CSV table of C-alpha atoms in Angstrom, one decimal:
chain,number,residue,atom,x,y,z
A,1177,MET,CA,-73.1,-10.6,45.6
A,1178,SER,CA,-72.0,-9.3,42.2
A,1179,PRO,CA,-68.5,-7.9,41.8
A,1180,PRO,CA,-68.2,-4.1,41.8
A,1181,ARG,CA,-68.7,-2.5,38.4
A,1182,PRO,CA,-65.7,-0.7,36.8
A,1183,SER,CA,-65.2,2.8,38.1
A,1184,LEU,CA,-64.9,4.0,34.5
A,1185,ALA,CA,-67.8,3.4,32.0
A,1186,LEU,CA,-65.5,1.7,29.5
A,1187,SER,CA,-68.3,1.1,26.9
A,1188,GLY,CA,-69.0,4.8,26.8
A,1189,ALA,CA,-65.4,5.9,27.0
A,1190,PHE,CA,-64.4,4.0,23.8
A,1191,SER,CA,-67.0,5.5,21.5
A,1192,GLU,CA,-67.2,5.0,17.7
A,1193,ASP,CA,-65.0,8.0,17.0
A,1194,HIS,CA,-62.5,6.9,19.6
A,1195,ALA,CA,-62.5,3.4,18.2
A,1196,LYS,CA,-61.7,4.6,14.7
A,1197,ALA,CA,-58.7,6.5,15.9
A,1198,TYR,CA,-57.5,4.0,18.4
A,1199,ASP,CA,-55.0,2.1,16.3
A,1200,THR,CA,-53.2,5.2,15.1
A,1201,GLN,CA,-53.3,7.7,18.0
A,1202,PHE,CA,-50.5,6.1,19.9
A,1203,SER,CA,-48.3,5.3,16.9
A,1204,ALA,CA,-45.2,6.5,18.8
A,1205,LEU,CA,-45.7,3.4,21.1
A,1206,SER,CA,-45.6,0.9,18.2
A,1207,GLY,CA,-42.2,-0.4,19.2
A,1208,ILE,CA,-43.5,-1.1,22.8
A,1209,GLN,CA,-46.5,-2.8,21.4
A,1210,ALA,CA,-44.3,-5.0,19.2
A,1211,CYS,CA,-42.4,-6.1,22.3
A,1212,MET,CA,-45.6,-6.8,24.2
A,1213,HIS,CA,-46.8,-9.0,21.4
A,1214,LEU,CA,-43.5,-10.8,21.2
A,1215,LEU,CA,-43.6,-11.5,24.9
A,1216,THR,CA,-47.2,-12.6,24.7
A,1217,ASP,CA,-46.5,-15.0,21.9
A,1218,ALA,CA,-43.4,-16.4,23.7
A,1219,TYR,CA,-45.3,-17.0,26.9
A,1220,LEU,CA,-48.3,-18.6,25.4
A,1221,SER,CA,-46.5,-20.6,22.7
A,1222,PRO,CA,-46.1,-23.8,24.8
A,1223,LEU,CA,-50.0,-24.1,24.9
A,1224,PRO,CA,-51.6,-26.9,22.9
A,1225,GLU,CA,-52.0,-26.5,19.1
A,1226,GLU,CA,-55.8,-26.2,19.5
A,1227,ALA,CA,-55.7,-23.9,22.6
A,1228,ARG,CA,-58.5,-21.6,23.5
A,1229,ILE,CA,-57.3,-18.1,24.4
A,1230,LEU,CA,-59.4,-15.6,26.3
A,1231,VAL,CA,-58.6,-12.0,25.2
A,1232,ALA,CA,-59.9,-9.7,28.0
A,1233,GLY,CA,-60.5,-6.1,26.9
A,1234,ALA,CA,-59.8,-7.1,23.3
A,1235,GLY,CA,-60.3,-3.6,21.9
A,1236,THR,CA,-59.6,-3.6,18.1
A,1237,GLY,CA,-58.0,-7.1,18.4
A,1238,ALA,CA,-54.3,-6.2,17.9
A,1239,GLU,CA,-52.9,-9.1,19.9
A,1240,VAL,CA,-55.2,-11.6,18.1
A,1241,ARG,CA,-54.1,-10.2,14.7
A,1242,TYR,CA,-50.5,-11.0,15.9
A,1243,LEU,CA,-51.2,-14.4,17.3
A,1244,ALA,CA,-53.7,-15.9,14.9
A,1245,PRO,CA,-51.5,-16.4,11.9
A,1246,ARG,CA,-48.7,-17.8,14.1
A,1247,HIS,CA,-51.0,-20.4,15.7
A,1248,PRO,CA,-53.5,-21.5,13.1
A,1249,GLY,CA,-55.1,-24.0,15.5
A,1250,TRP,CA,-55.8,-21.5,18.3
A,1251,ARG,CA,-59.3,-20.2,18.9
A,1252,PHE,CA,-59.9,-16.8,20.5
A,1253,THR,CA,-62.6,-15.4,22.8
A,1254,LEU,CA,-62.6,-11.7,22.3
A,1255,VAL,CA,-64.3,-9.8,25.1
A,1256,ASP,CA,-64.8,-6.0,25.3
A,1257,PRO,CA,-67.6,-3.8,26.6
A,1258,SER,CA,-67.2,-1.3,23.7
A,1259,GLY,CA,-69.2,-2.3,20.6
A,1260,PRO,CA,-67.4,0.0,18.2
A,1261,MET,CA,-64.0,-1.3,19.3
A,1262,LEU,CA,-65.1,-4.9,19.0
A,1263,ALA,CA,-66.7,-4.2,15.6
A,1264,ILE,CA,-63.3,-3.2,14.3
A,1265,ALA,CA,-61.7,-6.3,15.7
A,1266,ARG,CA,-64.3,-8.4,13.9
A,1267,ARG,CA,-63.6,-6.6,10.6
A,1268,HIS,CA,-59.9,-7.2,11.0
A,1269,ALA,CA,-60.6,-10.9,11.7
A,1270,GLU,CA,-62.8,-11.2,8.6
A,1271,ALA,CA,-60.4,-9.4,6.3
A,1272,GLU,CA,-57.4,-11.4,7.6
A,1273,GLY,CA,-59.1,-14.8,7.4
A,1274,PHE,CA,-59.4,-16.0,11.0
A,1275,ALA,CA,-62.9,-14.9,12.0
A,1276,ASP,CA,-64.1,-18.5,12.0
A,1277,ARG,CA,-61.7,-19.1,15.0
A,1278,CYS,CA,-63.1,-16.2,17.0
A,1279,SER,CA,-66.1,-15.5,19.2
A,1280,PHE,CA,-67.0,-11.9,20.0
A,1281,HIS,CA,-68.6,-10.8,23.2
A,1282,GLU,CA,-69.7,-7.2,23.8
A,1283,ALA,CA,-69.6,-7.4,27.5
A,1284,TYR,CA,-67.5,-7.4,30.6
A,1285,VAL,CA,-65.6,-10.6,31.4
A,1286,SER,CA,-67.9,-11.2,34.3
A,1287,GLU,CA,-70.9,-11.3,31.9
A,1288,THR,CA,-69.4,-14.0,29.6
A,1289,PRO,CA,-70.0,-17.8,29.9
A,1290,VAL,CA,-67.7,-19.6,32.3
A,1291,GLU,CA,-65.8,-21.8,29.9
A,1292,ALA,CA,-62.4,-23.3,30.3
A,1293,HIS,CA,-59.6,-21.6,28.3
A,1294,ASP,CA,-56.0,-22.6,28.1
A,1295,GLY,CA,-54.6,-19.1,28.3
A,1296,ALA,CA,-55.6,-15.5,28.6
A,1297,THR,CA,-54.3,-12.0,27.8
A,1298,SER,CA,-55.1,-8.6,29.3
A,1299,LEU,CA,-53.1,-5.9,27.7
A,1300,LEU,CA,-53.5,-2.3,28.8
A,1301,VAL,CA,-57.0,-3.0,30.3
A,1302,SER,CA,-57.2,-3.2,34.0
A,1303,HIS,CA,-55.5,0.1,34.7
A,1304,PHE,CA,-58.9,1.7,33.9
A,1305,LEU,CA,-60.3,0.1,37.1
A,1306,THR,CA,-59.4,2.6,39.8
A,1307,ASP,CA,-61.4,0.8,42.5
A,1308,ALA,CA,-59.2,-1.9,44.0
A,1309,ALA,CA,-62.1,-4.3,44.7
A,1310,ALA,CA,-63.3,-4.0,41.1
A,1311,ARG,CA,-59.8,-4.6,39.7
A,1312,GLN,CA,-59.2,-7.7,41.8
A,1313,ALA,CA,-62.7,-9.0,40.8
A,1314,TYR,CA,-61.7,-8.5,37.2
A,1315,PHE,CA,-58.7,-10.8,37.6
A,1316,ALA,CA,-60.9,-13.3,39.5
A,1317,ASP,CA,-63.3,-13.2,36.6
A,1318,ILE,CA,-60.5,-14.1,34.2
A,1319,ALA,CA,-59.2,-16.9,36.5
A,1320,ALA,CA,-62.7,-18.4,36.7
A,1321,ARG,CA,-62.6,-18.9,32.9
A,1322,LEU,CA,-59.3,-20.6,32.8
A,1323,LYS,CA,-58.2,-24.2,33.3
A,1324,PRO,CA,-55.9,-24.9,36.3
A,1325,GLY,CA,-52.4,-24.1,35.2
A,1326,ALA,CA,-53.5,-22.0,32.3
A,1327,ARG,CA,-51.1,-19.2,31.3
A,1328,PHE,CA,-52.0,-15.5,31.8
A,1329,ILE,CA,-50.2,-12.4,30.8
A,1330,ASN,CA,-51.2,-9.0,32.1
A,1331,VAL,CA,-49.7,-5.6,30.9
A,1332,ASP,CA,-50.8,-2.3,32.4
A,1333,LEU,CA,-49.7,1.2,33.1
A,1334,SER,CA,-48.4,1.2,36.6
A,1335,THR,CA,-45.6,3.0,38.6
A,1336,ASP,CA,-44.8,4.0,42.1
A,1337,ASP,CA,-45.8,7.6,42.1
A,1338,ASN,CA,-44.2,8.1,45.5
A,1339,ALA,CA,-40.8,6.9,44.3
A,1340,PRO,CA,-37.9,9.4,43.8
A,1341,SER,CA,-37.7,8.1,40.2
A,1342,PHE,CA,-41.3,8.9,39.4
A,1343,ALA,CA,-40.7,12.4,37.9
A,1344,GLY,CA,-37.9,11.0,35.6
A,1345,VAL,CA,-40.1,8.1,34.4
A,1346,MET,CA,-43.1,10.3,33.7
A,1347,GLY,CA,-40.9,12.8,32.0
A,1348,LEU,CA,-39.6,10.1,29.6
A,1349,TRP,CA,-43.2,9.0,29.0
A,1350,MET,CA,-44.2,12.5,28.1
A,1351,ASP,CA,-41.2,12.8,25.8
A,1352,ILE,CA,-42.4,9.7,24.0
A,1353,PHE,CA,-45.8,11.3,23.6
A,1354,ARG,CA,-44.2,14.5,22.4
A,1355,LEU,CA,-42.3,12.6,19.7
A,1356,GLY,CA,-45.5,11.0,18.7
A,1357,GLY,CA,-47.1,14.3,18.0
A,1358,GLN,CA,-49.2,14.7,21.1
A,1359,THR,CA,-49.9,18.4,21.8
A,1360,GLU,CA,-48.8,20.1,25.0
A,1361,GLU,CA,-52.5,20.3,26.0
A,1362,ASN,CA,-53.0,16.6,25.5
A,1363,ARG,CA,-49.9,15.8,27.5
A,1364,ALA,CA,-51.2,18.1,30.3
A,1365,ASN,CA,-54.6,16.4,30.3
A,1366,TYR,CA,-52.8,13.0,30.5
A,1367,LEU,CA,-50.8,14.1,33.5
A,1368,ASN,CA,-53.9,15.3,35.3
A,1369,ALA,CA,-55.7,12.0,34.6
A,1370,TYR,CA,-52.9,9.7,35.6
A,1371,GLY,CA,-53.5,8.1,38.9
A,1372,LYS,CA,-57.1,9.3,39.0
A,1373,GLN,CA,-59.0,8.1,36.0
A,1374,PHE,CA,-56.5,5.3,35.3
A,1375,ALA,CA,-53.4,3.7,36.7
A,1376,ALA,CA,-54.3,4.3,40.4
A,1377,HIS,CA,-52.3,1.3,41.8
A,1378,GLY,CA,-48.6,0.7,42.0
A,1379,PRO,CA,-46.8,-2.4,40.7
A,1380,GLU,CA,-46.8,-4.2,44.0
A,1381,GLN,CA,-50.5,-3.6,44.4
A,1382,VAL,CA,-51.2,-4.9,40.9
A,1383,ALA,CA,-49.2,-8.1,41.5
A,1384,GLN,CA,-51.1,-8.7,44.8
A,1385,MET,CA,-54.4,-8.3,43.0
A,1386,ILE,CA,-53.5,-10.7,40.3
A,1387,GLU,CA,-52.5,-13.3,42.9
A,1388,ALA,CA,-55.5,-12.7,45.1
A,1389,GLY,CA,-57.7,-13.1,42.0
A,1390,GLY,CA,-56.7,-16.8,41.7
A,1391,PHE,CA,-53.2,-16.9,40.1
A,1392,THR,CA,-49.8,-18.0,41.2
A,1393,PRO,CA,-47.5,-15.1,42.3
A,1394,PRO,CA,-47.0,-13.1,39.1
A,1395,ALA,CA,-43.5,-12.7,37.6
A,1396,PRO,CA,-42.6,-9.2,36.6
A,1397,VAL,CA,-41.4,-9.7,33.0
A,1398,PHE,CA,-41.6,-6.3,31.3
A,1399,GLN,CA,-41.2,-2.6,31.8
A,1400,ALA,CA,-41.1,0.2,29.3
A,1401,ALA,CA,-41.3,3.5,31.1
A,1402,LEU,CA,-44.8,3.4,32.7
A,1403,ILE,CA,-45.9,0.1,31.1
A,1404,ARG,CA,-45.3,-3.0,33.2
A,1405,GLY,CA,-46.1,-6.7,32.5
A,1406,TRP,CA,-46.5,-9.8,34.5
A,1407,THR,CA,-47.0,-13.5,33.8
A,1408,ALA,CA,-48.8,-16.0,36.0
A,1409,THR,CA,-50.7,-19.3,35.8
A,1410,ARG,CA,-54.2,-20.1,37.1
A,1411,ALA,CA,-53.7,-21.4,40.6
């Protein structure tokens, strides 16, 4: 039986217009992105000099642009169902001189060849999968394309919306968006979508899904307001 398809049509959601604006629309979060990339580099850096890295939900290729010049022997498999987003990633790779170390797949991870990678990243991707079975299947699809012991870092929007602290954390998140120039209407739309169109699972649920997908119990290694990160290895 094929795994459930994502509950959000990602390839349609990330259209050409959205792709063009993607790298700038959340500029207020650039400091958080820098920390995510630093953690990713630190966690994956013990991998071999000629490691293969699976980049699930590669988008415009931000983490590859960070990692490629630091690890000149690494090769990257960029996977994203959005053609416009992946096209931007390819243009960045060509302009910055590492396209020959990349393969590009306009697809879901489940649709890519089952090839052994030494490490994988999934940064701000799986929170779009609001169906629990589909999300766990996504992690399993990543695990199936990794060597035993391969390193995996996952970062997503996730919080316990039943916790007393939720209002304060979300308030801080909205303040970050406000400082970044997001309008009151945009912030209201985000609040209405949170927990419905994305980020429908709490941190404990996400960790359980990662483990059930074929990884060691994930270690919580990062939090910045609503963004949380975990590291694990292929079981």
